[in-house]
PDB file of C-alpha atoms and ligand atoms in Angstrom:
ATOM      1  CA  UNK A   1      12.388  36.986 -29.509  1.00  0.00           C
ATOM      2  CA  UNK A   2      10.733  38.746 -26.506  1.00  0.00           C
ATOM      3  CA  UNK A   3       7.065  39.065 -26.488  1.00  0.00           C
ATOM      4  CA  UNK A   4       4.944  40.990 -24.230  1.00  0.00           C
ATOM      5  CA  UNK A   5       0.863  40.014 -24.034  1.00  0.00           C
ATOM      6  CA  UNK A   6      -0.883  43.013 -22.360  1.00  0.00           C
ATOM      7  CA  UNK A   7      -4.656  42.688 -21.847  1.00  0.00           C
ATOM      8  CA  UNK A   8      -7.300  43.209 -18.917  1.00  0.00           C
ATOM      9  CA  UNK A   9      -7.810  40.133 -16.411  1.00  0.00           C
ATOM     10  CA  UNK A  10     -10.269  37.743 -18.395  1.00  0.00           C
ATOM     11  CA  UNK A  11      -9.052  38.827 -21.973  1.00  0.00           C
ATOM     12  CA  UNK A  12      -7.521  35.884 -22.877  1.00  0.00           C
ATOM     13  CA  UNK A  13      -3.978  36.033 -22.222  1.00  0.00           C
ATOM     14  CA  UNK A  14      -3.123  33.222 -20.716  1.00  0.00           C
ATOM     15  CA  UNK A  15      -4.714  30.769 -23.005  1.00  0.00           C
ATOM     16  CA  UNK A  16      -3.242  32.398 -25.816  1.00  0.00           C
ATOM     17  CA  UNK A  17       0.039  32.790 -24.669  1.00  0.00           C
ATOM     18  CA  UNK A  18       0.473  29.352 -23.919  1.00  0.00           C
ATOM     19  CA  UNK A  19      -0.508  28.249 -27.214  1.00  0.00           C
ATOM     20  CA  UNK A  20       1.394  30.390 -29.329  1.00  0.00           C
ATOM     21  CA  UNK A  21       4.392  29.999 -26.803  1.00  0.00           C
ATOM     22  CA  UNK A  22       4.342  26.399 -28.252  1.00  0.00           C
ATOM     23  CA  UNK A  23       3.854  27.332 -31.588  1.00  0.00           C
ATOM     24  CA  UNK A  24       6.787  29.820 -31.622  1.00  0.00           C
ATOM     25  CA  UNK A  25       8.879  27.212 -29.380  1.00  0.00           C
ATOM     26  CA  UNK A  26       8.872  30.314 -26.649  1.00  0.00           C
ATOM     27  CA  UNK A  27       8.736  30.085 -23.013  1.00  0.00           C
ATOM     28  CA  UNK A  28       5.896  30.944 -21.289  1.00  0.00           C
ATOM     29  CA  UNK A  29       6.171  33.352 -18.410  1.00  0.00           C
ATOM     30  CA  UNK A  30       3.117  34.078 -16.217  1.00  0.00           C
ATOM     31  CA  UNK A  31       4.019  36.344 -13.382  1.00  0.00           C
ATOM     32  CA  UNK A  32       0.310  35.167 -11.972  1.00  0.00           C
ATOM     33  CA  UNK A  33       1.101  31.541 -12.121  1.00  0.00           C
ATOM     34  CA  UNK A  34       4.922  32.063 -10.736  1.00  0.00           C
ATOM     35  CA  UNK A  35       2.755  33.975  -7.580  1.00  0.00           C
ATOM     36  CA  UNK A  36      -0.042  30.725  -6.965  1.00  0.00           C
ATOM     37  CA  UNK A  37       3.318  28.161  -7.328  1.00  0.00           C
ATOM     38  CA  UNK A  38       4.983  30.022  -4.473  1.00  0.00           C
ATOM     39  CA  UNK A  39       1.655  30.532  -2.642  1.00  0.00           C
ATOM     40  CA  UNK A  40       1.322  26.559  -3.039  1.00  0.00           C
ATOM     41  CA  UNK A  41       4.795  25.792  -1.846  1.00  0.00           C
ATOM     42  CA  UNK A  42       4.449  28.768   0.961  1.00  0.00           C
ATOM     43  CA  UNK A  43       7.327  30.278   0.154  1.00  0.00           C
ATOM     44  CA  UNK A  44       7.969  33.680   1.714  1.00  0.00           C
ATOM     45  CA  UNK A  45       7.470  35.290  -1.751  1.00  0.00           C
ATOM     46  CA  UNK A  46       4.006  33.236  -1.749  1.00  0.00           C
ATOM     47  CA  UNK A  47       2.832  34.492   1.644  1.00  0.00           C
ATOM     48  CA  UNK A  48       3.718  38.174   0.770  1.00  0.00           C
ATOM     49  CA  UNK A  49       2.258  38.098  -2.604  1.00  0.00           C
ATOM     50  CA  UNK A  50      -0.926  36.555  -1.192  1.00  0.00           C
ATOM     51  CA  UNK A  51      -1.393  39.738   0.764  1.00  0.00           C
ATOM     52  CA  UNK A  52      -1.889  41.610  -2.445  1.00  0.00           C
ATOM     53  CA  UNK A  53      -3.696  39.345  -4.824  1.00  0.00           C
ATOM     54  CA  UNK A  54      -6.660  38.261  -2.362  1.00  0.00           C
ATOM     55  CA  UNK A  55      -7.473  42.066  -2.435  1.00  0.00           C
ATOM     56  CA  UNK A  56      -7.118  42.171  -6.408  1.00  0.00           C
ATOM     57  CA  UNK A  57      -4.158  44.559  -6.073  1.00  0.00           C
ATOM     58  CA  UNK A  58      -0.432  44.241  -7.975  1.00  0.00           C
ATOM     59  CA  UNK A  59       2.170  42.803  -6.020  1.00  0.00           C
ATOM     60  CA  UNK A  60       4.906  45.584  -5.418  1.00  0.00           C
ATOM     61  CA  UNK A  61       7.072  46.437  -8.727  1.00  0.00           C
ATOM     62  CA  UNK A  62      10.378  45.442  -6.254  1.00  0.00           C
ATOM     63  CA  UNK A  63       9.486  41.903  -5.708  1.00  0.00           C
ATOM     64  CA  UNK A  64       7.784  41.376  -8.939  1.00  0.00           C
ATOM     65  CA  UNK A  65      10.792  43.046 -11.206  1.00  0.00           C
ATOM     66  CA  UNK A  66      13.576  40.537  -9.326  1.00  0.00           C
ATOM     67  CA  UNK A  67      11.488  37.492  -9.531  1.00  0.00           C
ATOM     68  CA  UNK A  68      10.797  38.055 -13.017  1.00  0.00           C
ATOM     69  CA  UNK A  69      14.301  38.932 -14.173  1.00  0.00           C
ATOM     70  CA  UNK A  70      15.945  36.006 -12.557  1.00  0.00           C
ATOM     71  CA  UNK A  71      12.988  33.975 -13.973  1.00  0.00           C
ATOM     72  CA  UNK A  72      13.727  34.856 -17.774  1.00  0.00           C
ATOM     73  CA  UNK A  73      17.596  34.842 -17.177  1.00  0.00           C
ATOM     74  CA  UNK A  74      17.335  30.702 -16.865  1.00  0.00           C
ATOM     75  CA  UNK A  75      18.031  28.469 -20.008  1.00  0.00           C
ATOM     76  CA  UNK A  76      14.737  27.598 -20.828  1.00  0.00           C
ATOM     77  CA  UNK A  77      14.108  31.327 -21.657  1.00  0.00           C
ATOM     78  CA  UNK A  78      17.303  31.423 -24.314  1.00  0.00           C
ATOM     79  CA  UNK A  79      15.210  31.500 -27.116  1.00  0.00           C
ATOM     80  CA  UNK A  80      12.623  34.367 -26.088  1.00  0.00           C
ATOM     81  CA  UNK A  81       9.399  34.217 -24.248  1.00  0.00           C
ATOM     82  CA  UNK A  82       6.273  35.277 -23.957  1.00  0.00           C
ATOM     83  CA  UNK A  83       5.393  37.343 -20.941  1.00  0.00           C
ATOM     84  CA  UNK A  84       1.865  37.052 -19.929  1.00  0.00           C
ATOM     85  CA  UNK A  85       0.914  39.317 -16.561  1.00  0.00           C
ATOM     86  CA  UNK A  86       4.400  41.276 -16.972  1.00  0.00           C
ATOM     87  CA  UNK A  87       5.058  44.283 -17.188  1.00  0.00           C
ATOM     88  CA  UNK A  88       1.971  45.718 -15.417  1.00  0.00           C
ATOM     89  CA  UNK A  89       2.976  48.932 -14.213  1.00  0.00           C
ATOM     90  CA  UNK A  90       5.063  51.473 -16.166  1.00  0.00           C
ATOM     91  CA  UNK A  91       7.942  50.979 -13.702  1.00  0.00           C
ATOM     92  CA  UNK A  92       8.323  47.406 -14.585  1.00  0.00           C
ATOM     93  CA  UNK A  93       8.132  48.155 -18.195  1.00  0.00           C
ATOM     94  CA  UNK A  94      11.160  50.332 -17.560  1.00  0.00           C
ATOM     95  CA  UNK A  95      12.928  47.980 -15.462  1.00  0.00           C
ATOM     96  CA  UNK A  96      12.442  45.214 -18.142  1.00  0.00           C
ATOM     97  CA  UNK A  97      13.570  47.621 -20.984  1.00  0.00           C
ATOM     98  CA  UNK A  98      16.942  48.400 -18.907  1.00  0.00           C
ATOM     99  CA  UNK A  99      17.501  44.756 -18.372  1.00  0.00           C
ATOM    100  CA  UNK A 100      17.604  43.636 -21.770  1.00  0.00           C
ATOM    101  CA  UNK A 101      19.335  46.668 -23.179  1.00  0.00           C
ATOM    102  CA  UNK A 102      22.109  45.180 -20.957  1.00  0.00           C
ATOM    103  CA  UNK A 103      22.082  42.278 -22.816  1.00  0.00           C
ATOM    104  CA  UNK A 104      22.230  43.863 -26.102  1.00  0.00           C
ATOM    105  CA  UNK A 105      18.597  42.723 -26.319  1.00  0.00           C
ATOM    106  CA  UNK A 106      15.247  44.488 -26.629  1.00  0.00           C
ATOM    107  CA  UNK A 107      11.254  43.691 -26.879  1.00  0.00           C
ATOM    108  CA  UNK A 108       9.988  42.485 -30.412  1.00  0.00           C
ATOM    109  CA  UNK A 109       6.393  42.798 -30.129  1.00  0.00           C
ATOM    110  CA  UNK A 110       3.429  43.871 -27.862  1.00  0.00           C
ATOM    111  CA  UNK A 111      -0.062  42.166 -28.401  1.00  0.00           C
ATOM    112  CA  UNK A 112      -3.060  44.402 -26.992  1.00  0.00           C
ATOM    113  CA  UNK A 113      -5.744  41.878 -26.545  1.00  0.00           C
ATOM    114  CA  UNK A 114      -8.792  44.211 -26.277  1.00  0.00           C
ATOM    115  CA  UNK A 115     -11.744  43.171 -24.903  1.00  0.00           C
ATOM    116  CA  UNK A 116     -14.957  45.024 -23.662  1.00  0.00           C
ATOM    117  CA  UNK A 117     -15.391  45.562 -19.863  1.00  0.00           C
ATOM    118  CA  UNK A 118     -18.891  43.930 -19.899  1.00  0.00           C
ATOM    119  CA  UNK A 119     -17.564  40.683 -21.733  1.00  0.00           C
ATOM    120  CA  UNK A 120     -14.433  40.616 -19.001  1.00  0.00           C
ATOM    121  CA  UNK A 121     -16.692  40.526 -16.208  1.00  0.00           C
ATOM    122  CA  UNK A 122     -18.957  37.972 -17.670  1.00  0.00           C
ATOM    123  CA  UNK A 123     -15.939  35.393 -18.414  1.00  0.00           C
ATOM    124  CA  UNK A 124     -14.070  36.154 -14.808  1.00  0.00           C
ATOM    125  CA  UNK A 125     -17.076  35.320 -12.902  1.00  0.00           C
ATOM    126  CA  UNK A 126     -17.486  31.596 -14.618  1.00  0.00           C
ATOM    127  CA  UNK A 127     -13.769  30.954 -14.860  1.00  0.00           C
ATOM    128  CA  UNK A 128     -12.464  27.380 -13.951  1.00  0.00           C
ATOM    129  CA  UNK A 129      -8.757  26.576 -13.859  1.00  0.00           C
ATOM    130  CA  UNK A 130      -6.903  23.184 -13.904  1.00  0.00           C
ATOM    131  CA  UNK A 131      -5.042  22.554 -10.566  1.00  0.00           C
ATOM    132  CA  UNK A 132      -2.266  20.872 -12.858  1.00  0.00           C
ATOM    133  CA  UNK A 133      -1.638  22.254 -15.968  1.00  0.00           C
ATOM    134  CA  UNK A 134      -3.274  25.732 -15.665  1.00  0.00           C
ATOM    135  CA  UNK A 135      -5.763  25.331 -18.508  1.00  0.00           C
ATOM    136  CA  UNK A 136      -8.844  27.832 -18.300  1.00  0.00           C
ATOM    137  CA  UNK A 137     -12.271  26.980 -18.813  1.00  0.00           C
ATOM    138  CA  UNK A 138     -15.820  28.686 -19.049  1.00  0.00           C
ATOM    139  CA  UNK A 139     -18.754  27.429 -17.596  1.00  0.00           C
ATOM    140  CA  UNK A 140     -20.799  28.510 -20.066  1.00  0.00           C
ATOM    141  CA  UNK A 141     -17.921  29.773 -23.049  1.00  0.00           C
ATOM    142  CA  UNK A 142     -15.608  26.812 -23.143  1.00  0.00           C
ATOM    143  CA  UNK A 143     -17.039  24.170 -20.770  1.00  0.00           C
ATOM    144  CA  UNK A 144     -14.597  20.789 -19.798  1.00  0.00           C
ATOM    145  CA  UNK A 145     -15.944  17.597 -21.523  1.00  0.00           C
ATOM    146  CA  UNK A 146     -16.670  16.249 -17.941  1.00  0.00           C
ATOM    147  CA  UNK A 147     -17.642  18.640 -15.085  1.00  0.00           C
ATOM    148  CA  UNK A 148     -14.718  19.628 -12.675  1.00  0.00           C
ATOM    149  CA  UNK A 149     -12.296  17.858 -14.657  1.00  0.00           C
ATOM    150  CA  UNK A 150      -9.326  18.963 -17.287  1.00  0.00           C
ATOM    151  CA  UNK A 151      -9.783  17.715 -20.911  1.00  0.00           C
ATOM    152  CA  UNK A 152      -5.915  18.204 -21.550  1.00  0.00           C
ATOM    153  CA  UNK A 153      -4.544  16.248 -18.323  1.00  0.00           C
ATOM    154  CA  UNK A 154      -7.798  14.901 -15.911  1.00  0.00           C
ATOM    155  CA  UNK A 155      -6.416  17.688 -13.188  1.00  0.00           C
ATOM    156  CA  UNK A 156      -8.990  18.939 -10.994  1.00  0.00           C
ATOM    157  CA  UNK A 157     -10.610  22.194 -12.134  1.00  0.00           C
ATOM    158  CA  UNK A 158     -10.957  24.766  -9.384  1.00  0.00           C
ATOM    159  CA  UNK A 159     -12.025  28.921  -9.213  1.00  0.00           C
ATOM    160  CA  UNK A 160      -9.603  31.543  -8.008  1.00  0.00           C
ATOM    161  CA  UNK A 161      -9.856  32.935  -4.953  1.00  0.00           C
ATOM    162  CA  UNK A 162      -9.850  36.626  -6.813  1.00  0.00           C
ATOM    163  CA  UNK A 163     -12.167  35.392  -9.455  1.00  0.00           C
ATOM    164  CA  UNK A 164     -15.121  36.581  -7.087  1.00  0.00           C
ATOM    165  CA  UNK A 165     -17.101  40.043  -7.762  1.00  0.00           C
ATOM    166  CA  UNK A 166     -15.568  42.626  -5.223  1.00  0.00           C
ATOM    167  CA  UNK A 167     -12.247  41.300  -6.409  1.00  0.00           C
ATOM    168  CA  UNK A 168     -12.826  41.170  -9.894  1.00  0.00           C
ATOM    169  CA  UNK A 169     -14.339  44.748 -10.441  1.00  0.00           C
ATOM    170  CA  UNK A 170     -10.751  45.991  -8.312  1.00  0.00           C
ATOM    171  CA  UNK A 171      -8.832  43.844 -10.431  1.00  0.00           C
ATOM    172  CA  UNK A 172     -10.122  45.816 -13.592  1.00  0.00           C
ATOM    173  CA  UNK A 173     -10.217  48.974 -11.813  1.00  0.00           C
ATOM    174  CA  UNK A 174      -5.932  48.291 -11.080  1.00  0.00           C
ATOM    175  CA  UNK A 175      -5.477  47.358 -15.078  1.00  0.00           C
ATOM    176  CA  UNK A 176      -7.193  50.832 -16.341  1.00  0.00           C
ATOM    177  CA  UNK A 177      -5.049  52.302 -13.777  1.00  0.00           C
ATOM    178  CA  UNK A 178      -1.957  50.964 -13.489  1.00  0.00           C
ATOM    179  CA  UNK A 179      -1.623  48.812 -16.726  1.00  0.00           C
ATOM    180  CA  UNK A 180      -3.326  50.500 -19.289  1.00  0.00           C
ATOM    181  CA  UNK A 181      -0.859  53.508 -19.523  1.00  0.00           C
ATOM    182  CA  UNK A 182       1.451  50.789 -21.313  1.00  0.00           C
ATOM    183  CA  UNK A 183      -0.585  50.700 -24.234  1.00  0.00           C
ATOM    184  CA  UNK A 184       0.913  54.178 -24.839  1.00  0.00           C
ATOM    185  CA  UNK A 185       4.421  53.451 -23.823  1.00  0.00           C
ATOM    186  CA  UNK A 186       4.825  50.653 -26.388  1.00  0.00           C
ATOM    187  CA  UNK A 187       2.272  52.339 -28.890  1.00  0.00           C
ATOM    188  CA  UNK A 188       4.997  55.104 -28.643  1.00  0.00           C
ATOM    189  CA  UNK A 189       7.962  52.972 -29.372  1.00  0.00           C
ATOM    190  CA  UNK A 190       6.259  51.567 -32.186  1.00  0.00           C
ATOM    191  CA  UNK A 191       6.114  48.300 -30.892  1.00  0.00           C
ATOM    192  CA  UNK A 192       2.391  47.895 -30.119  1.00  0.00           C
ATOM    193  CA  UNK A 193      -0.390  45.758 -32.488  1.00  0.00           C
ATOM    194  CA  UNK A 194      -3.955  46.006 -30.678  1.00  0.00           C
ATOM    195  CA  UNK A 195      -6.036  42.359 -31.380  1.00  0.00           C
ATOM    196  CA  UNK A 196      -9.720  42.083 -30.887  1.00  0.00           C
ATOM    197  CA  UNK A 197     -10.303  39.776 -28.177  1.00  0.00           C
ATOM    198  CA  UNK A 198     -13.686  38.648 -28.972  1.00  0.00           C
ATOM    199  CA  UNK A 199     -14.733  35.771 -30.854  1.00  0.00           C
ATOM    200  CA  UNK A 200     -13.543  32.268 -31.810  1.00  0.00           C
ATOM    201  CA  UNK A 201     -10.347  31.560 -29.694  1.00  0.00           C
ATOM    202  CA  UNK A 202      -8.573  29.962 -32.984  1.00  0.00           C
ATOM    203  CA  UNK A 203      -9.672  33.094 -34.649  1.00  0.00           C
ATOM    204  CA  UNK A 204      -8.279  35.063 -31.920  1.00  0.00           C
ATOM    205  CA  UNK A 205      -4.861  33.323 -31.799  1.00  0.00           C
ATOM    206  CA  UNK A 206      -4.311  33.428 -36.013  1.00  0.00           C
ATOM    207  CA  UNK A 207      -4.967  37.501 -35.286  1.00  0.00           C
ATOM    208  CA  UNK A 208      -1.996  37.342 -32.455  1.00  0.00           C
ATOM    209  CA  UNK A 209       0.060  35.151 -34.647  1.00  0.00           C
ATOM    210  CA  UNK A 210      -0.231  37.244 -37.515  1.00  0.00           C
ATOM    211  CA  UNK A 211       0.596  40.059 -35.353  1.00  0.00           C
ATOM    212  CA  UNK A 212       4.089  38.739 -33.882  1.00  0.00           C
ATOM    213  CA  UNK A 213       5.067  37.819 -37.143  1.00  0.00           C
ATOM    214  CA  UNK A 214       4.366  40.707 -39.507  1.00  0.00           C
ATOM    215  CA  UNK A 215       6.895  42.529 -41.302  1.00  0.00           C
ATOM    216  CA  UNK A 216       9.614  39.952 -39.779  1.00  0.00           C
ATOM    217  CA  UNK A 217      10.134  37.333 -43.026  1.00  0.00           C
ATOM    218  CA  UNK A 218      12.792  35.331 -41.320  1.00  0.00           C
ATOM    219  CA  UNK A 219      10.641  34.329 -38.386  1.00  0.00           C
ATOM    220  CA  UNK A 220       9.337  31.117 -38.187  1.00  0.00           C
TER     221      UNK A 220
HETATM  222  P1  ADP B 301      -5.618  38.279 -14.365  1.00  0.00           P
HETATM  223  O1  ADP B 301      -4.385  38.732 -15.627  1.00  0.00           O
HETATM  224  O2  ADP B 301      -6.196  37.362 -14.582  1.00  0.00           O
HETATM  225  O3  ADP B 301      -5.550  39.402 -13.257  1.00  0.00           O
HETATM  226  P2  ADP B 301      -2.732  36.772 -13.148  1.00  0.00           P
HETATM  227  O4  ADP B 301      -2.695  35.492 -12.937  1.00  0.00           O
HETATM  228  O5  ADP B 301      -1.840  37.520 -14.306  1.00  0.00           O
HETATM  229  O6  ADP B 301      -4.595  37.032 -13.567  1.00  0.00           O
HETATM  230  O7  ADP B 301      -2.752  37.921 -12.002  1.00  0.00           O
HETATM  231  C1  ADP B 301      -3.339  37.744 -10.804  1.00  0.00           C
HETATM  232  C2  ADP B 301      -2.789  38.310  -9.806  1.00  0.00           C
HETATM  233  O8  ADP B 301      -0.959  38.108  -9.356  1.00  0.00           O
HETATM  234  C3  ADP B 301      -2.555  40.059  -9.939  1.00  0.00           C
HETATM  235  O9  ADP B 301      -3.815  40.478  -9.559  1.00  0.00           O
HETATM  236  C4  ADP B 301      -1.456  40.836  -9.078  1.00  0.00           C
HETATM  237  O10 ADP B 301      -1.847  40.812  -7.735  1.00  0.00           O
HETATM  238  C5  ADP B 301      -0.520  39.806  -8.948  1.00  0.00           C
HETATM  239  N1  ADP B 301       0.282  39.588 -10.135  1.00  0.00           N
HETATM  240  C6  ADP B 301       0.453  39.061 -11.395  1.00  0.00           C
HETATM  241  N2  ADP B 301       1.635  39.579 -12.451  1.00  0.00           N
HETATM  242  C7  ADP B 301       2.017  40.793 -11.706  1.00  0.00           C
HETATM  243  C8  ADP B 301       2.718  41.631 -12.103  1.00  0.00           C
HETATM  244  N3  ADP B 301       3.379  42.138 -13.031  1.00  0.00           N
HETATM  245  N4  ADP B 301       3.049  42.916 -11.328  1.00  0.00           N
HETATM  246  C9  ADP B 301       2.265  43.101 -10.045  1.00  0.00           C
HETATM  247  N5  ADP B 301       1.421  42.170  -9.671  1.00  0.00           N
HETATM  248  C10 ADP B 301       1.050  41.218 -10.594  1.00  0.00           C
HETATM  249 ZN1   ZN B 302      -4.987  20.421 -16.888  1.00  0.00          ZN
END
């Protein structure tokens, strides 16, 4: 089963994708995490990606598509995946459809997690992330029990370099220019469900789960 999570930066894709992947026993693949990981390791890919990420721009499709297709070909993705942060351009969406079609597979569902702009800006500004397990926290909305420490794994919390006001604005601009057209693309092929991303995390999660399971009685 292939599920795509669409949403602006700060919409809650990452948090929800991690939980729901566990619920549905799917691999959680986040291209942003993969790029950050490559940067930490100092690989060529990481260095290249950094140039774009720092500015809030997208890493070029060629690089991103190659990385993603290789990743989802690995054994841990055999039962299916939740894609978090990919595709982000029409070209990426088309490349993914083509690659899946070759294996007689297709995307099953796309969930668009919608959150108003003002709320996105607020969320990204106060975001802290665990270095070890990537769990996100928010200073005001969902603070950790102990300041600077992850509730789940005791890892150190940090603020992403691109979670600063100028870059946040650019990332939102990029989302509306380059990624929002995918809402149309997946609506036209009947795969999209829009979910309101505001409110309690657990409530949003339930709405997403319902969207993914709808009309597919055989699914667990
Ligand atoms: P957010 O959704 O909060 O912006 P991500 O971790 O998904 O966070 O992405 C961070 C950055 O990584 C993006 O701003 C972009 O530079 C790069 N990136 C992630 N996924 C893609 C992608 N599919 N295509 C191009 N660039 C990407
Ligand atoms: Zn952690």
